[in-house]
mmCIF file of C-alpha atoms in Angstrom:
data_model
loop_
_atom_site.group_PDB
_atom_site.id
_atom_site.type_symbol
_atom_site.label_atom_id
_atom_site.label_comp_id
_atom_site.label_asym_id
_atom_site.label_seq_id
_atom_site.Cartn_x
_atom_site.Cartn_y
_atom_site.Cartn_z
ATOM 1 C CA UNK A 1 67.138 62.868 -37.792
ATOM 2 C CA UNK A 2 69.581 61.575 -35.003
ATOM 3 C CA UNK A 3 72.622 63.457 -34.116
ATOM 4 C CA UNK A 4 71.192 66.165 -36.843
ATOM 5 C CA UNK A 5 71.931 63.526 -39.498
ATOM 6 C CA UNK A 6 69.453 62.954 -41.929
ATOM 7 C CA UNK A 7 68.517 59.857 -43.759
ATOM 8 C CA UNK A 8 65.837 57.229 -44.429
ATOM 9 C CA UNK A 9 64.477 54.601 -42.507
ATOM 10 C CA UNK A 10 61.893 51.778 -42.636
ATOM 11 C CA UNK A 11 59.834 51.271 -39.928
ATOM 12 C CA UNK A 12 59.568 47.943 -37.911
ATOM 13 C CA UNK A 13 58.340 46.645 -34.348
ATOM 14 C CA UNK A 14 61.275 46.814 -33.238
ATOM 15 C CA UNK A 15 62.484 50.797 -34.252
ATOM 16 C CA UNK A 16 63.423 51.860 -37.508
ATOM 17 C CA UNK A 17 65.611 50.437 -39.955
ATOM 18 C CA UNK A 18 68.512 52.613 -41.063
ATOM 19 C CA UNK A 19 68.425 52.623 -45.359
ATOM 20 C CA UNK A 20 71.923 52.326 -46.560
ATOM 21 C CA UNK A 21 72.911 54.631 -49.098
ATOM 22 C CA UNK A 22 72.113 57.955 -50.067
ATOM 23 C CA UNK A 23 69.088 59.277 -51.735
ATOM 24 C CA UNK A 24 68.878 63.121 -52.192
ATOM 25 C CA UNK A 25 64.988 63.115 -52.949
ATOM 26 C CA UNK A 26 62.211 61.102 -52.402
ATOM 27 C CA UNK A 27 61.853 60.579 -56.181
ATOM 28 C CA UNK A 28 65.380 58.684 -55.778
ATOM 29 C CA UNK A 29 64.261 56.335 -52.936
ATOM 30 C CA UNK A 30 61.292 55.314 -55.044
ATOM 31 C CA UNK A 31 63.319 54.431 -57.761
ATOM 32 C CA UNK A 32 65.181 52.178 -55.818
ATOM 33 C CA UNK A 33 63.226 51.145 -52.978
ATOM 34 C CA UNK A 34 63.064 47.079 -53.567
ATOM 35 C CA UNK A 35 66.660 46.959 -53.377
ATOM 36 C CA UNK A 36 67.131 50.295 -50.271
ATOM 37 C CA UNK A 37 64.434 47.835 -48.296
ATOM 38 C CA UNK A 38 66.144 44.360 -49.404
ATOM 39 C CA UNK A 39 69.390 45.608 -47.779
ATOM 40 C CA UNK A 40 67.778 47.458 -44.712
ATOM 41 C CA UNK A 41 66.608 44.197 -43.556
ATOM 42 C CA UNK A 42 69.782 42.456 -44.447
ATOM 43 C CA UNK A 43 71.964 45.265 -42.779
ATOM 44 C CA UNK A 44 69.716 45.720 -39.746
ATOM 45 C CA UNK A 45 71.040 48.494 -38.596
ATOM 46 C CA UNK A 46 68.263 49.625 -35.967
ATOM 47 C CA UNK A 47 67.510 53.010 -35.086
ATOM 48 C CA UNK A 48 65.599 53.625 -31.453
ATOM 49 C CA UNK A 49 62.217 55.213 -32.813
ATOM 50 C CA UNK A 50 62.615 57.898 -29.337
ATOM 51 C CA UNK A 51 66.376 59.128 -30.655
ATOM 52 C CA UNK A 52 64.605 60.420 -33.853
ATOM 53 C CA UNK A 53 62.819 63.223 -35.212
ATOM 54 C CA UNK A 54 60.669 62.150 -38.001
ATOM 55 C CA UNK A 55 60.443 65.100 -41.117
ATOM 56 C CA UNK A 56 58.356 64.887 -44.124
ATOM 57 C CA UNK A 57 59.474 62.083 -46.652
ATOM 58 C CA UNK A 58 58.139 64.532 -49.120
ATOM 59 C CA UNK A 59 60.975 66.635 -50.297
ATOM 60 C CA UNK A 60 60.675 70.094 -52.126
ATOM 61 C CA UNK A 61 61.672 67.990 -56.091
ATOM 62 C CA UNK A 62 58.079 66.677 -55.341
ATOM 63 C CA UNK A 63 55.230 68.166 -57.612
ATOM 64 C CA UNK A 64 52.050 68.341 -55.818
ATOM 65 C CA UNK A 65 48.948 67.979 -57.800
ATOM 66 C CA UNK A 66 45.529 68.653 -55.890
ATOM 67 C CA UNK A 67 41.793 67.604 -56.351
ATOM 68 C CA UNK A 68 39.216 69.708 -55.142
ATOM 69 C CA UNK A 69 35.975 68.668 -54.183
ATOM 70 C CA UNK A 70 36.117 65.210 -54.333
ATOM 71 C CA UNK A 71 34.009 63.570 -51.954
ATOM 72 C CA UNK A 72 30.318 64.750 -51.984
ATOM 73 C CA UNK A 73 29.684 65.595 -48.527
ATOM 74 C CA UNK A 74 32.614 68.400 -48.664
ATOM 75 C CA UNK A 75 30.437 69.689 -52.036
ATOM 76 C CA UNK A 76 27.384 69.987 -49.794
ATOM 77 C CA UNK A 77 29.262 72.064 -47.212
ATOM 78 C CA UNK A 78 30.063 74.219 -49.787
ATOM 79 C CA UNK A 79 27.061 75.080 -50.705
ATOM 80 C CA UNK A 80 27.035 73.026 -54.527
ATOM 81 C CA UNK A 81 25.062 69.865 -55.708
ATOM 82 C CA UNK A 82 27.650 66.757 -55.734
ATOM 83 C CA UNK A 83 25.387 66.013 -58.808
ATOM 84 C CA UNK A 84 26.095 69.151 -60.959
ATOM 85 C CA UNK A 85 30.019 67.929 -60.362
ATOM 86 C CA UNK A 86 30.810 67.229 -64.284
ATOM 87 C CA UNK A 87 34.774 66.909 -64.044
ATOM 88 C CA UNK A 88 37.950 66.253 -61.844
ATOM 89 C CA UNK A 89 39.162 69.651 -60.451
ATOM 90 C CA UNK A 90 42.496 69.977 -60.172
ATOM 91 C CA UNK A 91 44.834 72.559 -58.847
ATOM 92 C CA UNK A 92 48.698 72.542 -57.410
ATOM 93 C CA UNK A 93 50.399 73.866 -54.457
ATOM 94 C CA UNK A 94 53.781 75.065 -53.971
ATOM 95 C CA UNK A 95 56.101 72.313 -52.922
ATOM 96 C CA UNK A 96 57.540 75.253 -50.257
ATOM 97 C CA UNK A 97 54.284 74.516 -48.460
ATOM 98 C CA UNK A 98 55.655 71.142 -47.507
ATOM 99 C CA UNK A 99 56.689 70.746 -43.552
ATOM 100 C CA UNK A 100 56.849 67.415 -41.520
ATOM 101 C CA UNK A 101 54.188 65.004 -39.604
ATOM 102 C CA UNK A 102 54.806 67.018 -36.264
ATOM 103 C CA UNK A 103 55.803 70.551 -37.358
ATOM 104 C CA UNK A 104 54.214 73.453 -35.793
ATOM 105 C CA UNK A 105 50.939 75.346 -38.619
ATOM 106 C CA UNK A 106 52.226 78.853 -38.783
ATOM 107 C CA UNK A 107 49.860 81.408 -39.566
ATOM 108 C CA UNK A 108 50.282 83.731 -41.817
ATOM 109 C CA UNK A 109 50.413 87.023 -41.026
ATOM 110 C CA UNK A 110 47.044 88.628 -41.775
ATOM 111 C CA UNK A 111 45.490 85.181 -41.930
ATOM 112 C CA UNK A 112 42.309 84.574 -39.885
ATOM 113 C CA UNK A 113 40.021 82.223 -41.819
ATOM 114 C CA UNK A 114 42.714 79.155 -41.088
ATOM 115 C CA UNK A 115 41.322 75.676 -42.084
ATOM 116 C CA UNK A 116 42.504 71.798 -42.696
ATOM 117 C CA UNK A 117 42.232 69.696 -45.275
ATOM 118 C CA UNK A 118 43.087 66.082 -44.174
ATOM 119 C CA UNK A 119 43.608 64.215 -47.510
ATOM 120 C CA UNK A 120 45.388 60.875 -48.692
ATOM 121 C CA UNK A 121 48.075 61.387 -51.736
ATOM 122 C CA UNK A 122 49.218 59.187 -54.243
ATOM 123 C CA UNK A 123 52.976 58.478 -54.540
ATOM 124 C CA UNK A 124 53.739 58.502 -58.496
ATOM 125 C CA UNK A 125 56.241 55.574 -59.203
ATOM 126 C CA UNK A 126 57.540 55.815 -62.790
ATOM 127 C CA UNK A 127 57.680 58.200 -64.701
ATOM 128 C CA UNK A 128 54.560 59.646 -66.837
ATOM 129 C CA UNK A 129 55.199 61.492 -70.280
ATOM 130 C CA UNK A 130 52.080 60.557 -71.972
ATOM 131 C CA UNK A 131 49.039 60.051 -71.989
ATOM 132 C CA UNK A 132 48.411 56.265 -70.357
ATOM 133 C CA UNK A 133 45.037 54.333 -69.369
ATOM 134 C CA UNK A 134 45.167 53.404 -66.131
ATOM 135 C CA UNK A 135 42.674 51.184 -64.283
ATOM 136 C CA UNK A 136 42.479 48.985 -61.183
ATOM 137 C CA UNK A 137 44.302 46.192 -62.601
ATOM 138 C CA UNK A 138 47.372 47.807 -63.471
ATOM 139 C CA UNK A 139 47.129 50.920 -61.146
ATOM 140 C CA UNK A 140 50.452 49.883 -59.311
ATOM 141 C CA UNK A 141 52.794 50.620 -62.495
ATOM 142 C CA UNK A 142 52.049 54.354 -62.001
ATOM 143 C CA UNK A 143 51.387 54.492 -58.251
ATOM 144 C CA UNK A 144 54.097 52.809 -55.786
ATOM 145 C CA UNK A 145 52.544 53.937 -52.425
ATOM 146 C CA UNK A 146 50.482 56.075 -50.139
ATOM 147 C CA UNK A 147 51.215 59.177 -47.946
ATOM 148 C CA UNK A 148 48.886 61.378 -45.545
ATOM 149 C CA UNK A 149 48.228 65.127 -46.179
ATOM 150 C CA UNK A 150 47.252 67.800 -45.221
ATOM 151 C CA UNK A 151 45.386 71.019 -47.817
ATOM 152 C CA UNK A 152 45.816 73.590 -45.114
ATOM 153 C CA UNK A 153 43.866 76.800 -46.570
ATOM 154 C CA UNK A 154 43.802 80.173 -45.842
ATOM 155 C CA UNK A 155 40.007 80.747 -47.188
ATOM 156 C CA UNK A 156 40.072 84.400 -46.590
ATOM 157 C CA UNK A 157 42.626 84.413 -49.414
ATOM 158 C CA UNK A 158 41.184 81.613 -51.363
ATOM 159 C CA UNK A 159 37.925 82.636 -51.786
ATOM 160 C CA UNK A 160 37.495 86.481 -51.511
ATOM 161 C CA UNK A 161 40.556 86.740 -54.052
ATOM 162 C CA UNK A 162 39.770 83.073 -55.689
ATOM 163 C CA UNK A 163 43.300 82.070 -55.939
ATOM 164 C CA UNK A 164 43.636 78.828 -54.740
ATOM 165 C CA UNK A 165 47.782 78.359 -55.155
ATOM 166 C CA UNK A 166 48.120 81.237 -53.016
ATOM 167 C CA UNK A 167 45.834 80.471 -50.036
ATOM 168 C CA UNK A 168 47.100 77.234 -49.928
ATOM 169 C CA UNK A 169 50.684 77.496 -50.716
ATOM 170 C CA UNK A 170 51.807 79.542 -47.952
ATOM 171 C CA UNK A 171 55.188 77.646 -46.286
ATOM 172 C CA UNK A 172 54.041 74.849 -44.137
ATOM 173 C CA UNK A 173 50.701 74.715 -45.717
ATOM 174 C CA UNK A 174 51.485 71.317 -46.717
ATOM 175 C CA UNK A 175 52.497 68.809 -43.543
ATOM 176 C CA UNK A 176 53.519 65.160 -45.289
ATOM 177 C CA UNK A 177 54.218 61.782 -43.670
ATOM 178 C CA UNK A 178 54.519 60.558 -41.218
ATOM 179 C CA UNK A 179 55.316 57.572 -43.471
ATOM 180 C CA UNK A 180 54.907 56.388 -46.907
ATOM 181 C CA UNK A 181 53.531 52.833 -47.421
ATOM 182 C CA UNK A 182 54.900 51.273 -50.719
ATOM 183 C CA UNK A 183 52.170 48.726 -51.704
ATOM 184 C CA UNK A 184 52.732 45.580 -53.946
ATOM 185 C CA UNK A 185 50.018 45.263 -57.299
ATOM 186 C CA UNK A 186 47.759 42.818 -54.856
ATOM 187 C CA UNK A 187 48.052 45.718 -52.076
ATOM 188 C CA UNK A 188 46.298 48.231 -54.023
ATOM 189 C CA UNK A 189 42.659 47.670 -53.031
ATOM 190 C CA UNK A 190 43.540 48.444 -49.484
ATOM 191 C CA UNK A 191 43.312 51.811 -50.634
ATOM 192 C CA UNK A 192 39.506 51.451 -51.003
ATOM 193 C CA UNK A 193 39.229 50.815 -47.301
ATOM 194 C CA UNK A 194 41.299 53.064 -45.641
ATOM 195 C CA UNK A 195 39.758 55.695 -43.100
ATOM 196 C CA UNK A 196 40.397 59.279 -42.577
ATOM 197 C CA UNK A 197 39.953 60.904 -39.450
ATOM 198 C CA UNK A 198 41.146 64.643 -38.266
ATOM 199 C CA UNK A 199 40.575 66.241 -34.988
ATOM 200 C CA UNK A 200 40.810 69.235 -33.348
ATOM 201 C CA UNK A 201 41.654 69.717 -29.794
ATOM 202 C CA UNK A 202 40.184 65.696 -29.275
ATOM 203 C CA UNK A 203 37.077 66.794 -31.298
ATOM 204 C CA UNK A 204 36.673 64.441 -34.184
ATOM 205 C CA UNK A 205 35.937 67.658 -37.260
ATOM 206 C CA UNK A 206 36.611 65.095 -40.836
ATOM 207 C CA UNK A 207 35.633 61.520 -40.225
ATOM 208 C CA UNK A 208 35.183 59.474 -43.718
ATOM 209 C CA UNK A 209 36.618 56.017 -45.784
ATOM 210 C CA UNK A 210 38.667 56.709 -48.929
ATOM 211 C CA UNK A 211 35.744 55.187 -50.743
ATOM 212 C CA UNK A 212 33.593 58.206 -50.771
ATOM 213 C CA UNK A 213 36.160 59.773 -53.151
ATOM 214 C CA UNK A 214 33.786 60.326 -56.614
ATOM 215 C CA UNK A 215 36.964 59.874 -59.168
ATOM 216 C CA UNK A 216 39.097 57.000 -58.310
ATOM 217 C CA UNK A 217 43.101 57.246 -58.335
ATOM 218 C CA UNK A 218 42.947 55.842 -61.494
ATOM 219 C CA UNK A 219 40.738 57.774 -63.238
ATOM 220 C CA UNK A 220 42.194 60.450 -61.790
ATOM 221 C CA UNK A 221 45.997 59.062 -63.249
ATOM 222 C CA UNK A 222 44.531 58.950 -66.468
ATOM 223 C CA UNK A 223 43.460 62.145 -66.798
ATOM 224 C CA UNK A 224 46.371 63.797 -64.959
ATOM 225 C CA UNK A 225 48.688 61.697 -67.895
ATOM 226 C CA UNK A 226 46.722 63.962 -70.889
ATOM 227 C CA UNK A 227 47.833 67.192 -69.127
ATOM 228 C CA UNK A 228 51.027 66.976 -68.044
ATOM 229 C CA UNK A 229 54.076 64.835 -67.274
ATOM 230 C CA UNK A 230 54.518 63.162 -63.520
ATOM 231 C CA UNK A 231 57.559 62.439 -61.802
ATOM 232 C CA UNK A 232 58.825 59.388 -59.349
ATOM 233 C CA UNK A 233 58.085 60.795 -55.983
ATOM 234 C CA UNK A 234 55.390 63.631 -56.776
ATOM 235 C CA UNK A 235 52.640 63.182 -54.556
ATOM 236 C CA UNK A 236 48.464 63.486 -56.052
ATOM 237 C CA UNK A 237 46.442 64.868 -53.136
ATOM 238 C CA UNK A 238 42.501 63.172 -53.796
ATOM 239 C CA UNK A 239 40.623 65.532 -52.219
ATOM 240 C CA UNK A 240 39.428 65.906 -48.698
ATOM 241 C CA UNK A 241 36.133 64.781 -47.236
ATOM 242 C CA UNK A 242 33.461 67.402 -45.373
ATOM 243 C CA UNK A 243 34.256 68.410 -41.762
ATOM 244 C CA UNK A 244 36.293 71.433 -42.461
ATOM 245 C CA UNK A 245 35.400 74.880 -40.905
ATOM 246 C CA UNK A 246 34.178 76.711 -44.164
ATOM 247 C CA UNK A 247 30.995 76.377 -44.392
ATOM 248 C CA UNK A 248 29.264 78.042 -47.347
ATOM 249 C CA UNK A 249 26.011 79.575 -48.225
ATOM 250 C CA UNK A 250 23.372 77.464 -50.622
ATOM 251 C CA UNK A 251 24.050 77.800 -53.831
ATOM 252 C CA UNK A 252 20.478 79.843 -53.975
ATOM 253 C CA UNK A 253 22.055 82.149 -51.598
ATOM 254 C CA UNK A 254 24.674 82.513 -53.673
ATOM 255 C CA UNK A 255 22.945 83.372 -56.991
ATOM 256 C CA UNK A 256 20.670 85.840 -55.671
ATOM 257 C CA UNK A 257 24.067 87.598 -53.366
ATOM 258 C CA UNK A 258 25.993 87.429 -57.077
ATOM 259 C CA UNK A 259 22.463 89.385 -58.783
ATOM 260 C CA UNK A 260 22.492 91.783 -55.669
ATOM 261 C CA UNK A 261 25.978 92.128 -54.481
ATOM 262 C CA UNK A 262 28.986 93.579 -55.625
ATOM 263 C CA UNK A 263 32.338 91.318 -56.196
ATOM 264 C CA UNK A 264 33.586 93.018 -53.162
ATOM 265 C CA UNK A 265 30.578 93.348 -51.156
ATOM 266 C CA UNK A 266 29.876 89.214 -51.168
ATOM 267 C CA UNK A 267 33.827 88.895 -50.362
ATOM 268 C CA UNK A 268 33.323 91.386 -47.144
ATOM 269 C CA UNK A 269 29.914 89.569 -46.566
ATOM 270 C CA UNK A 270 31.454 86.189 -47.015
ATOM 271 C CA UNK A 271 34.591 86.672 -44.814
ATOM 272 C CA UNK A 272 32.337 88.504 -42.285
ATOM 273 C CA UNK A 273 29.996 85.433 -41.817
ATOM 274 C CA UNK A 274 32.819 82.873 -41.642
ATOM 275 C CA UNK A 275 34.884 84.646 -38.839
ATOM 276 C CA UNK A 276 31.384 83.910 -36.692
ATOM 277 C CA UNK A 277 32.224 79.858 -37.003
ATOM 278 C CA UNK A 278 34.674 78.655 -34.087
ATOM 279 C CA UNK A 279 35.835 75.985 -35.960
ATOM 280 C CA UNK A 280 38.224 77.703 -37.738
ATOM 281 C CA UNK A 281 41.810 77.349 -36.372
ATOM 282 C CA UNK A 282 43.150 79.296 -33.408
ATOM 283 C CA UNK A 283 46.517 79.744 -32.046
ATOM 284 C CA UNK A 284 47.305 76.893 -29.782
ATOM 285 C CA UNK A 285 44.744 74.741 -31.507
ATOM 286 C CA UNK A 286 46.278 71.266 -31.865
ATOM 287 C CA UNK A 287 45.422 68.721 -34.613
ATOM 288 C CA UNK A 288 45.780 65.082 -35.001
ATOM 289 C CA UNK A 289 45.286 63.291 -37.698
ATOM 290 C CA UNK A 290 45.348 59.391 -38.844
ATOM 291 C CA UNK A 291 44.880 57.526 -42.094
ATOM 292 C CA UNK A 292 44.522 53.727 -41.427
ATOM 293 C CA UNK A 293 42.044 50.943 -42.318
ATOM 294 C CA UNK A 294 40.042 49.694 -39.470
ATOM 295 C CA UNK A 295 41.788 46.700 -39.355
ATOM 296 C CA UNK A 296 45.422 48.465 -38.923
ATOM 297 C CA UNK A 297 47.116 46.401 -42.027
ATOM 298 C CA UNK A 298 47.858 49.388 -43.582
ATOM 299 C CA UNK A 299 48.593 52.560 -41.180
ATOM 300 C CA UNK A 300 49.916 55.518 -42.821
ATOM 301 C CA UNK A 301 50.692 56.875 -38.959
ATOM 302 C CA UNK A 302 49.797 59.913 -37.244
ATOM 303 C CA UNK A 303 50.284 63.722 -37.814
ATOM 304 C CA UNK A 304 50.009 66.135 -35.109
ATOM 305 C CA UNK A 305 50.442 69.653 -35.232
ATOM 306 C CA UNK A 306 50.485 73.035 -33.008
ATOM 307 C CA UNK A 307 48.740 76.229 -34.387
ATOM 308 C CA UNK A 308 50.374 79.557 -33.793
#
């Protein structure tokens, strides 16, 4: 965003290359992209990286499509057996929630149980209308490139009221970018070794390689294709791994509360014994996040983000 014009860019050592043309969504630029980045180069037309602001390169056309509980550690913490795990939860949030790499986490009003959800998403890259087998060898027909993420939750709204969409839909729920990473066929098992790492105020909270994730992008692809149709651009969040600030009873604890509790009285007791853990997010709270593999080859850049 220079001189409040906005447009794409690729980034390179020396700044950012300007894209020529225009491309109203993201699902556009990924239709086009060999031939945007072919003439970028060609064109040079360089854009200092410090007379920039850098928004999400998710834009609201994109669907987003969620997994939930997909790394076993981030079971345990929520009180379940990774083994009992028996299918590929899914679940969407509103593409309102979407907001940019360095954008400011709102809370809602009313909100106090405030948590993140660092998480690596999927950039679809054709369209997908039926149902289509996807495995490792020919994962990069249906998925062009990589993106970080971020679930932000409001749990006292997700769990005492167990609608996910709404605790995690609210506007700016969703920060995106700051870059996606368009990977060739070859570049696809990078994803593998990518690491995810969140803090908090300098404290390192999620810390965890891409893969711990128990269904693989292209299971998860597959199974996504039998449901329902996926766009060029819409972004598949895989799940996040453990380190967030709900932390929930055993699941003993939690049969013998559902036998002896009310609905109402385990939401009261369950909101009640979450607002004791300081890890959930208070106002001017900052967190940073990074996706990259160790070896910096691929770097999906850094988010960093103000609570109020």
């Amino acid at each position: 965003k220079e001189s409040q014009r906005i447009g794409w860019a690729v980034k390179s050592d020396a700044g950012f290359l300007r894209l020529p043309g225009q491309f109203e969504n993201l699902g556009e630029l990924v239709l086009h992209r060999s031939q945007a980045l072919q003439q970028a180069k060609q064109k040079a037309d360089l854009v200092p990286e410090e007379s920039i602001q850098i928004l999400s390169p998710a834009t609201p056309s994109s669907q987003l499509i969620c997994q939930g509980k997909n790394y076993s550690e981030h079971i345990r913490e929520g009180g379940e057996n990774p083994a009992d795990k028996t299918f590929n939860l899914f679940f969407q949030k509103a593409s309102s929630s979407i907001s940019g790499p360095e954008d400011v986490i709102t809370r809602p009003t009313g909100v106090r149980l405030l948590d993140y959800e660092l998480e690596l998403a999927l950039v679809i890259g054709k369209s997908i209308i039926e149902p289509a087998r996807v495995d490792s060898q020919n994962l990069h027909e249906f998925v062009c490139g990589l993106v970080m993420a971020n679930d932000v939750s409001a749990r006292d709204i997700q769990i005492p009221q167990n609608q996910w969409f709404k605790g995690k839909s609210f506007r700016g729920f969703c920060p995106v970018g700051p870059y996606v990473a368009f990977l060739e066929a070859d570049e696809m098992t990078e994803i593998q070794n990518l690491e995810l790492e969140l803090r908090v105020n300098g404290e390192v909270r999620q810390s965890s390689g891409a893969d711990a994730m128990i269904y693989r992008p292209e299971e998860t692809i597959s199974e996504l294709s039998t449901i329902l149709d996926l766009h060029p651009g819409d972004l598949v969040l895989t799940g996040t791994p453990s380190g967030v600030a709900m932390q929930a009873p055993s699941a003993l604890v939690q049969r013998l509360a559902a036998i002896f509790l009310s609905p109402g009285a385990r939401n009261r007791l369950f909101v009640k014994k979450q607002l004791d853990r300081s890890q959930y997010l208070k106002d001017g709270d900052l967190v940073e996040s990074t996706i990259r593999t160790r070896d910096g080859a691929l770097d999906l850049g850094s988010q960093r983000h103000l609570v109020q």
